[in-house]
CSV table of C-alpha atoms in Angstrom, one decimal:
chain,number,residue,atom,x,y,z
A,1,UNK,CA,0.0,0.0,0.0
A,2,UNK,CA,2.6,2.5,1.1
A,3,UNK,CA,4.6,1.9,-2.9
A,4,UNK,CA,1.2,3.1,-4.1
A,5,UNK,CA,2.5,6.9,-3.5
A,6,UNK,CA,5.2,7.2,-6.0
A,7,UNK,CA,4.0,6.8,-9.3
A,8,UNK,CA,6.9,6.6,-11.0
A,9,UNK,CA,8.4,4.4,-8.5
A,10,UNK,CA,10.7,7.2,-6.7
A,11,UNK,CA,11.3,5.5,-3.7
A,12,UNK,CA,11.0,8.0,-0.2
A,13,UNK,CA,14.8,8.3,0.9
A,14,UNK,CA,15.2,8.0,4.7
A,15,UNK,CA,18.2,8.3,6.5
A,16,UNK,CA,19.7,6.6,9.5
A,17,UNK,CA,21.2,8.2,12.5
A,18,UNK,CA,24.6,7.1,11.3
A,19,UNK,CA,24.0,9.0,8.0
A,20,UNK,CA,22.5,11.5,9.5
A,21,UNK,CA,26.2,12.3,11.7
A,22,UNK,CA,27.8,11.9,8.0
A,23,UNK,CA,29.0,15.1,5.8
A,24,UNK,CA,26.5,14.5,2.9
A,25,UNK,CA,27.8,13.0,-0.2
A,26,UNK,CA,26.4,15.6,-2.3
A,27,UNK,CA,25.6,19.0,-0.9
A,28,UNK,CA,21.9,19.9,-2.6
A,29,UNK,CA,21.3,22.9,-2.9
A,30,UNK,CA,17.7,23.3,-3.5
A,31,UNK,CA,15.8,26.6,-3.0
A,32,UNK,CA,13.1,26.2,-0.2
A,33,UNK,CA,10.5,27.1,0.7
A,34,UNK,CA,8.8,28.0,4.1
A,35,UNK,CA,5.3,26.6,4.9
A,36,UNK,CA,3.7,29.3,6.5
A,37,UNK,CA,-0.2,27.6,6.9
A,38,UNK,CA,-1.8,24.1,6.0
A,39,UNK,CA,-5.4,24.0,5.4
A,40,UNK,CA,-7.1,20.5,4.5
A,41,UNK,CA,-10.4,19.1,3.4
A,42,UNK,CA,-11.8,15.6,3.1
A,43,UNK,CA,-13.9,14.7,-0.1
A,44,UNK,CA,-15.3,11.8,-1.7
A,45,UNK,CA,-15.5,11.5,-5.7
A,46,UNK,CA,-19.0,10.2,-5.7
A,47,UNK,CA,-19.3,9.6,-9.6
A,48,UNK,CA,-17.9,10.5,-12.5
A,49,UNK,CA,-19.0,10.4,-16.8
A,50,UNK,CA,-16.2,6.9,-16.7
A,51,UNK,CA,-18.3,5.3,-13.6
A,52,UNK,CA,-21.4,5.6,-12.2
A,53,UNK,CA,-20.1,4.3,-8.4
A,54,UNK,CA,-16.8,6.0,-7.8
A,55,UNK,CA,-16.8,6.1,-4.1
A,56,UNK,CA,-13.5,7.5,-3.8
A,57,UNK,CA,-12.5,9.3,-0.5
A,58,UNK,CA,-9.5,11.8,-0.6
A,59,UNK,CA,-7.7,14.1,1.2
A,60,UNK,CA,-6.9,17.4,-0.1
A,61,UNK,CA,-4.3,19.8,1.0
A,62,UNK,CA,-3.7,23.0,0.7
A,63,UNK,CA,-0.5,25.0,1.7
A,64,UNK,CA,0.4,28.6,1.9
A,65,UNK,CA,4.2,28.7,1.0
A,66,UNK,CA,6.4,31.8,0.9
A,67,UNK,CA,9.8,31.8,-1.1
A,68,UNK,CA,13.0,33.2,-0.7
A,69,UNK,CA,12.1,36.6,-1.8
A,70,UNK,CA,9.1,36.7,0.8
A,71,UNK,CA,6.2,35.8,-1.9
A,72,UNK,CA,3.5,33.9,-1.0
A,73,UNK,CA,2.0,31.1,-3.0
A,74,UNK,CA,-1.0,28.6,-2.4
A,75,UNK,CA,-0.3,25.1,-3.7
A,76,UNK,CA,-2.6,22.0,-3.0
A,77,UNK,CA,-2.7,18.1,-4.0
A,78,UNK,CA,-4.9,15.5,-3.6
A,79,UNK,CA,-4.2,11.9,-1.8
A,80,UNK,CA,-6.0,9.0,-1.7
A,81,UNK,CA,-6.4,7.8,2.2
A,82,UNK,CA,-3.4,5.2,1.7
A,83,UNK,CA,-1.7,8.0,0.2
A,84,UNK,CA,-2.1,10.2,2.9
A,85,UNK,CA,-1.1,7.5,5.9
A,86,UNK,CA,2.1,7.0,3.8
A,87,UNK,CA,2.6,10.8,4.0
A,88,UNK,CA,1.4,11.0,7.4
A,89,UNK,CA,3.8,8.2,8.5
A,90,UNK,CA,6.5,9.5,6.8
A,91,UNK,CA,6.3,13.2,8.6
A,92,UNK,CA,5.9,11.3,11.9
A,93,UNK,CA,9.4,9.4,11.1
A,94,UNK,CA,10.5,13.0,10.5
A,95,UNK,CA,9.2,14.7,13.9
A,96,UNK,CA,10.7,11.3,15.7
A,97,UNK,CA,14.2,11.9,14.1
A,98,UNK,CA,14.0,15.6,14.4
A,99,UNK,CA,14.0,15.4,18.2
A,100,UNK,CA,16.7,13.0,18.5
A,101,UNK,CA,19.2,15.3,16.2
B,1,UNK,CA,-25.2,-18.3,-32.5
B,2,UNK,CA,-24.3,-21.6,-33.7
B,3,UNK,CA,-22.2,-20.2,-36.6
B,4,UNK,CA,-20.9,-17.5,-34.7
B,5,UNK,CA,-19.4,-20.0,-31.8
B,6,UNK,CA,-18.1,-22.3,-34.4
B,7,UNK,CA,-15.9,-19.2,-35.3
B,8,UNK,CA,-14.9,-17.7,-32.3
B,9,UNK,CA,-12.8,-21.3,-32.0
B,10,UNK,CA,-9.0,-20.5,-30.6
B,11,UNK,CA,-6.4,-20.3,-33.1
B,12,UNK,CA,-4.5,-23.2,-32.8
B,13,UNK,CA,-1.1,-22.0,-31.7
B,14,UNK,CA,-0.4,-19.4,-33.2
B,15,UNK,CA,2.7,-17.6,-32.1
B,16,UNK,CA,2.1,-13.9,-31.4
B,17,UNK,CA,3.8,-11.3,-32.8
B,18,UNK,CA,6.3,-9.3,-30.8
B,19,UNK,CA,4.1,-6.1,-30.9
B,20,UNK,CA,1.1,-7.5,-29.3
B,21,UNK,CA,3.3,-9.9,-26.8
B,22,UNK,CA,4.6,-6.2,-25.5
B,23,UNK,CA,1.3,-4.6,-25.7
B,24,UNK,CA,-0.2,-6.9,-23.3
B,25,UNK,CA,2.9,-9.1,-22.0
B,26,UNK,CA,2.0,-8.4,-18.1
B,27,UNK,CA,-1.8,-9.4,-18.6
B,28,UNK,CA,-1.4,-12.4,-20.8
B,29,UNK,CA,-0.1,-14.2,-17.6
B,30,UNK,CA,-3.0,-12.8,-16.3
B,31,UNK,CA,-4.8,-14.2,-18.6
B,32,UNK,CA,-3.3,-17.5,-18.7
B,33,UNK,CA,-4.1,-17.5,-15.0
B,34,UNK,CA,-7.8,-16.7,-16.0
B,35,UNK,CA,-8.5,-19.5,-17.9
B,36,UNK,CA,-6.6,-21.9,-15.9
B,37,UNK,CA,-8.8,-20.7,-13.2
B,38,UNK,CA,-11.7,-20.9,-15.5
B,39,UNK,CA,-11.3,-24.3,-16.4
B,40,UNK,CA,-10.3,-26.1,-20.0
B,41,UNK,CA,-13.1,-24.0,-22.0
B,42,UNK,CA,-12.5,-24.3,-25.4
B,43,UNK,CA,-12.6,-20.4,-26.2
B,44,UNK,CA,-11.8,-18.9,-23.3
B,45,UNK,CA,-8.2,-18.1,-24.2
B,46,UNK,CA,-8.7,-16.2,-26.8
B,47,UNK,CA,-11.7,-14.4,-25.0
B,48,UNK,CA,-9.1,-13.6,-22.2
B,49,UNK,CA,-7.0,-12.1,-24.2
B,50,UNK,CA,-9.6,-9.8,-26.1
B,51,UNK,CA,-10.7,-8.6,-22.7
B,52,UNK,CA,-7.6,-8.0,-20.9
B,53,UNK,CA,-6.4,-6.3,-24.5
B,54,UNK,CA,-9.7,-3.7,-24.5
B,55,UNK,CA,-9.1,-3.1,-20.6
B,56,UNK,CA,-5.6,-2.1,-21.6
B,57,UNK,CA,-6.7,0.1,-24.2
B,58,UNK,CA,-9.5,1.5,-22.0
B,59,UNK,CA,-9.1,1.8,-18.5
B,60,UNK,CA,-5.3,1.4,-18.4
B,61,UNK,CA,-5.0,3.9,-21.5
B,62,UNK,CA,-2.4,1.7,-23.4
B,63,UNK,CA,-2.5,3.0,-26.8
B,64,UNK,CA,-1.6,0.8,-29.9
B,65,UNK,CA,-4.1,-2.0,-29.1
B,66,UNK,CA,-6.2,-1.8,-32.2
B,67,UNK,CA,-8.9,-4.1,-33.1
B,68,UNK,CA,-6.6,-5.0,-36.3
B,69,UNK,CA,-4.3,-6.2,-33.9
B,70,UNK,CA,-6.7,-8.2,-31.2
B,71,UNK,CA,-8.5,-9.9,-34.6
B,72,UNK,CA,-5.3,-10.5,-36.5
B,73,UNK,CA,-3.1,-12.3,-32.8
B,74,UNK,CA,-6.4,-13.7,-31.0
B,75,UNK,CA,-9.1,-14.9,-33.5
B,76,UNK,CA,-7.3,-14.7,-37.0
B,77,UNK,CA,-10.0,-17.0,-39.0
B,78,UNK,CA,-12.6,-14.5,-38.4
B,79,UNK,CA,-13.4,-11.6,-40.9
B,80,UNK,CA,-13.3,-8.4,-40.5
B,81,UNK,CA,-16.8,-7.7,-40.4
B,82,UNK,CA,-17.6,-11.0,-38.2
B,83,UNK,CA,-15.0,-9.5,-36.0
B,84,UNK,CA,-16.5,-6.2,-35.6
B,85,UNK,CA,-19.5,-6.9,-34.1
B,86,UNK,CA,-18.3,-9.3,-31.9
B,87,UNK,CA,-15.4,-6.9,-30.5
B,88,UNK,CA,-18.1,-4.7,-30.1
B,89,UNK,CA,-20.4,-6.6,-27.9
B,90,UNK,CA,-17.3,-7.4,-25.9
B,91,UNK,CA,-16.6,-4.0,-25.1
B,92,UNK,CA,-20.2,-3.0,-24.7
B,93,UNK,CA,-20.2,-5.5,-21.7
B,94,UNK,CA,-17.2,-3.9,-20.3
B,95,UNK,CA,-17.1,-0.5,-20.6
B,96,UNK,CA,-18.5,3.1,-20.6
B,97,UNK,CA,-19.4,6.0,-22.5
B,98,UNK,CA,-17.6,5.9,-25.9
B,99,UNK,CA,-16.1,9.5,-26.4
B,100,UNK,CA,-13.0,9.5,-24.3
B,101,UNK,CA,-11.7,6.9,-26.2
B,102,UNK,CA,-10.0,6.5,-29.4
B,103,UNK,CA,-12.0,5.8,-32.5
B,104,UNK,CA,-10.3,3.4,-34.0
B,105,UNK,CA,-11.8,1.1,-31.0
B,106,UNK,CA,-14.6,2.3,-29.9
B,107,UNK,CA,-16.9,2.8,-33.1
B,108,UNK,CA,-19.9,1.4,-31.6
B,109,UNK,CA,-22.6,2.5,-29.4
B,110,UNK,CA,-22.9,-0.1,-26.8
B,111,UNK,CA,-26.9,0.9,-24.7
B,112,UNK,CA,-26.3,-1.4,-21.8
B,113,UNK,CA,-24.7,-0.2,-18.7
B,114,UNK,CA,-21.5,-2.2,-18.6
B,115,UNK,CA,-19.9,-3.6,-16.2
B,116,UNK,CA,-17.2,-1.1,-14.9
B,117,UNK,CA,-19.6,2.0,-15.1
B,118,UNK,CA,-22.2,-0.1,-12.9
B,119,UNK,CA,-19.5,-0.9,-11.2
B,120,UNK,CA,-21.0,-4.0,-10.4
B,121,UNK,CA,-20.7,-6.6,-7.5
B,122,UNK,CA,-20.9,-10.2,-7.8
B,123,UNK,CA,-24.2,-11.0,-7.1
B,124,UNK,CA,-25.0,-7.9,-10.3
B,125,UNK,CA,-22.7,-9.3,-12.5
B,126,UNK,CA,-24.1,-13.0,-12.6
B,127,UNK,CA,-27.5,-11.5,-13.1
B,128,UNK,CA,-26.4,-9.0,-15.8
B,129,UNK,CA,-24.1,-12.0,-17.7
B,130,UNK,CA,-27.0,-14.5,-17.4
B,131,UNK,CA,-29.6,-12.0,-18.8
B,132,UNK,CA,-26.9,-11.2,-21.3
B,133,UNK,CA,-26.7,-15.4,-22.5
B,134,UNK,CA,-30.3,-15.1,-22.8
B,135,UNK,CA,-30.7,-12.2,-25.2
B,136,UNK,CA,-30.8,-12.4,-28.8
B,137,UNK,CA,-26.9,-12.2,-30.1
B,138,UNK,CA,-25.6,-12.1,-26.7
B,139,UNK,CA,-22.9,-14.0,-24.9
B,140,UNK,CA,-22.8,-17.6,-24.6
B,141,UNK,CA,-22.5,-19.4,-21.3
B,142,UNK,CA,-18.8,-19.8,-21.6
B,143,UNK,CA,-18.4,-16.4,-22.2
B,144,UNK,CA,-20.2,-15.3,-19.6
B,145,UNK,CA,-17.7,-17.6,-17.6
B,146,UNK,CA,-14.5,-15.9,-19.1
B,147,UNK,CA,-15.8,-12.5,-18.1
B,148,UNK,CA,-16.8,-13.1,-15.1
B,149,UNK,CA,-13.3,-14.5,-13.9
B,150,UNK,CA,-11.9,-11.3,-15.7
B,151,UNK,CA,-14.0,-8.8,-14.0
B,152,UNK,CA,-12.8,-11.1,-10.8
B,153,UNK,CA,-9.2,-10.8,-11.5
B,154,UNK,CA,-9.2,-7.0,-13.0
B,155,UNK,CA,-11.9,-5.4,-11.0
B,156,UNK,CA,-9.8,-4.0,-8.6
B,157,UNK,CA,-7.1,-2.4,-10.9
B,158,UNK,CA,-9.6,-1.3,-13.2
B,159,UNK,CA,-11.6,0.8,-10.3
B,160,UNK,CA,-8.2,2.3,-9.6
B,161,UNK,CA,-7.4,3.7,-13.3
B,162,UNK,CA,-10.9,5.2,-13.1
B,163,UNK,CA,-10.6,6.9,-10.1
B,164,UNK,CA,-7.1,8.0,-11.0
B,165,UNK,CA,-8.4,9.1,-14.3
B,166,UNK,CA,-11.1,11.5,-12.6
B,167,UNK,CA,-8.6,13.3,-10.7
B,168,UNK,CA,-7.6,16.4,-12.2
B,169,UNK,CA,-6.1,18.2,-9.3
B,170,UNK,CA,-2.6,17.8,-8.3
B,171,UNK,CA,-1.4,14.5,-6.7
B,172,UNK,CA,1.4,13.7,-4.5
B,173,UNK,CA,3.8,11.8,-7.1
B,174,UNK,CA,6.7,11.2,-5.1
B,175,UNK,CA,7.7,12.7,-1.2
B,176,UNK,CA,11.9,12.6,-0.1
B,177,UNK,CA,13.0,14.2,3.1
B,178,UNK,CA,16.3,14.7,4.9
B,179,UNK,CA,16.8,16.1,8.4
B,180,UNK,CA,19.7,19.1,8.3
B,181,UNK,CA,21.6,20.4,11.3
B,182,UNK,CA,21.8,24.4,10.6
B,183,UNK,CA,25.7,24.9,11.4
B,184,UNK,CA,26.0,28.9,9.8
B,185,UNK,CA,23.3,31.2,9.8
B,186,UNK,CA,23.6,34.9,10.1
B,187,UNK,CA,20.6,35.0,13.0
B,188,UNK,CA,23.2,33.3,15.7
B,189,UNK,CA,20.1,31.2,17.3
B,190,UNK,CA,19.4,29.2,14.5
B,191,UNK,CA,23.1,27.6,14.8
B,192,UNK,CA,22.5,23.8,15.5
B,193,UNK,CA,18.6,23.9,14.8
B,194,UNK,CA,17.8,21.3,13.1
B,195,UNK,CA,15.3,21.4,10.2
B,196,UNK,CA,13.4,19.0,8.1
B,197,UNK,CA,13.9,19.5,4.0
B,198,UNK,CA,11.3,17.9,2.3
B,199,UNK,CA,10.2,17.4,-1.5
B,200,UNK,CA,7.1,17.1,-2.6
B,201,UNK,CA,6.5,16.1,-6.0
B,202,UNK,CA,3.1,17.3,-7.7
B,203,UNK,CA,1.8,16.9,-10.6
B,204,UNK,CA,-1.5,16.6,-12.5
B,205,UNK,CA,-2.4,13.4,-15.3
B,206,UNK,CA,-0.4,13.9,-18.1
B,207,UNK,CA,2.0,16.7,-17.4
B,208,UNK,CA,5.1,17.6,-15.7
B,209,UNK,CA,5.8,17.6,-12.3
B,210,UNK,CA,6.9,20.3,-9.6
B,211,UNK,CA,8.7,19.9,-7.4
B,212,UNK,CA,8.2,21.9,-4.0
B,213,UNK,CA,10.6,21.8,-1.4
B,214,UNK,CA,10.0,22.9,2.2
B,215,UNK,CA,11.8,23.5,5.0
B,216,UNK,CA,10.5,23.6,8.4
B,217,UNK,CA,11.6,23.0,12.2
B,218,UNK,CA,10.8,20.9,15.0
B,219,UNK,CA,7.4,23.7,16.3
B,220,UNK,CA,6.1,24.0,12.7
B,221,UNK,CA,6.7,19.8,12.1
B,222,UNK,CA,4.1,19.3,15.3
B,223,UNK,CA,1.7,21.8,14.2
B,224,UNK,CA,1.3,19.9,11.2
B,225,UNK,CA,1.1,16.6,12.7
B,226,UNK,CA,-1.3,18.6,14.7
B,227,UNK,CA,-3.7,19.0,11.8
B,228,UNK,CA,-2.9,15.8,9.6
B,229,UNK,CA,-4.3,14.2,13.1
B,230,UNK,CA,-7.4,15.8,12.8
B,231,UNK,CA,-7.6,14.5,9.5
B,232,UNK,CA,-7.0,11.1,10.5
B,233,UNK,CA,-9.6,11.6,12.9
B,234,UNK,CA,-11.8,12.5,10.0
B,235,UNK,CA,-10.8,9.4,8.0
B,236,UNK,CA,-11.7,7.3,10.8
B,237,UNK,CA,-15.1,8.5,11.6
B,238,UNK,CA,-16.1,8.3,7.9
B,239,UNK,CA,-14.7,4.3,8.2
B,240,UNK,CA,-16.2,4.2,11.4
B,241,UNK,CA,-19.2,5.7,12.1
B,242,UNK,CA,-20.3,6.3,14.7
């Protein structure tokens, strides 16, 4: 259930305590962002022109991000409930190692 | 009917062509497992094989499955216009509305609710396939056999490509995340905070993806566990209510 999240079968990377201690490999430099709110809704695709009976739950998110330069920016995504347990799971692993660093 | 069954035997082992083995290489074992589930029926293999080739085409959206092909690898005595119809009523007992999908296939109007637009449980589908053996130019009893162990086996998947075809929002492709130990900053207190990087990857059906990264520290972290709590609460009322 949890593979069902990456589509193209981009595997989540976690680290270890021991990797964790390590200089990185690469230094990334990627350009965050800052999440300033997080807003989220629960829906269910009742039906759609491709069939009848959908009865699809989902979670939606949506999250107010501000770059670098200060400007704010709404982005939102959809998960499936599996979906969102994987992501849920995945931030809790992330609070858990977060207080241990 | 009788004609028509006579015709519809299986080709006697006929190698396919390297084209269609691709086209439907993963659900050809599928198949195989179909009809060994189903039994010895005489033409149920190449009835497998038709309906795992027009769920490709339709619900899994694999182009290049023409009806060319599926007439020429599956049931090559059969004529054109014999074959027509016939692919036709297959796919009419399957599927949906017509216009989403490629012409070349789906030519015909089909004015029975099919079987993945219903939707249908088990208990529908025997009624619906045994109403079908009794109409005029419907399915025979074998058939009805065939796709009823292929809704079995496929129903599942199939469900899933519809639902992810009726999402047009953005969807969470892919999710990495380190944990960073700030070691310069030029605001002295954030020395030795650690933070939590994370990429999201979003993207909508069909186009490219974006990725967003985010950075956030230990407070913000639990105020969004905070909130993706109370949507697990929410999950669990609607699977449990109360």
């Amino acid at each position: 259930m949890e593979r069902e999240m990456a589509a193209d079968s981009q595997t989540p990377v976690e680290f270890t305590m021991e990797e964790l201690c390590q200089p990185p490999l690469e230094a990334k430099s990627e350009v965050t962002n800052k999440l300033l709110d997080l807003q989220w809704k629960m829906g269910m695709a009742v039906s759609s022109d491709n069939c009848r009976s959908l009865k699809s739950p989902y979670v939606a998110l949506m999250l107010k991000v501000a770059d670098q330069s200060g400007q704010i920016t709404n982005k939102s995504f959809e998960m499936t409930i599996p979906q969102f347990q994987h992501f849920f799971k995945q931030l809790k692993e992330m609070a858990a190692v977060i207080e241990t660093v | 009917m009788q004609r028509v069954q006579s015709r519809f035997r299986p080709a006697g082992g006929a190698g396919t062509s390297p084209a269609f083995s691709a086209a439907i290489a993963f659900s050809w074992r599928e198949a195989e497992q179909s009809v060994a589930m189903a039994g010895e029926l005489e033409s149920s293999k190449p009835l497998s094989g038709l309906l795992n080739g027009l769920a490709q085409s339709t619900f899994h959206r694999h182009s290049g499955i023409t009806e060319e092909l599926l007439r020429t690898q599956l049931y090559p005595d059969v004529p054109p216009e014999e074959f027509r119809p016939f692919l036709a009523k297959m796919r009419g007992i399957l599927k949906v509305k017509k216009q989403n999908y490629n012409e070349r296939l789906w030519d015909f109007t089909g004015d029975i609710h099919s079987i993945a637009y219903a939707d249908m449980d088990f208990n529908q589908l025997e009624a619906f396939l045994t109403a079908q053996t009794k109409k005029q130019g419907g399915i025979t009893a074998d058939q009805a056999v065939v796709i009823s162990k292929f809704w079995k086996n496929h129903k599942t998947k199939i469900k899933e490509s519809l639902i992810n075809q009726s999402r047009w929002e953005n969807s969470l492709k892919a999710m990495n995340w380190r944990v960073d130990l700030k070691s310069q900053s030029k605001h002295f207190e954030q020395i030795n905070v650690p933070v939590a990087i994370v990429e999201l990857e979003l993207g909508k059906n069909g186009q490219e993806s974006e990725c967003l990264c985010l950075e956030f520290d230990e407070i913000k972290l639990s105020q969004i566990l905070k909130k993706l709590t109370e949507v697990e609460e929410s999950i669990n009322t609607l699977t449990n209510p109360a």
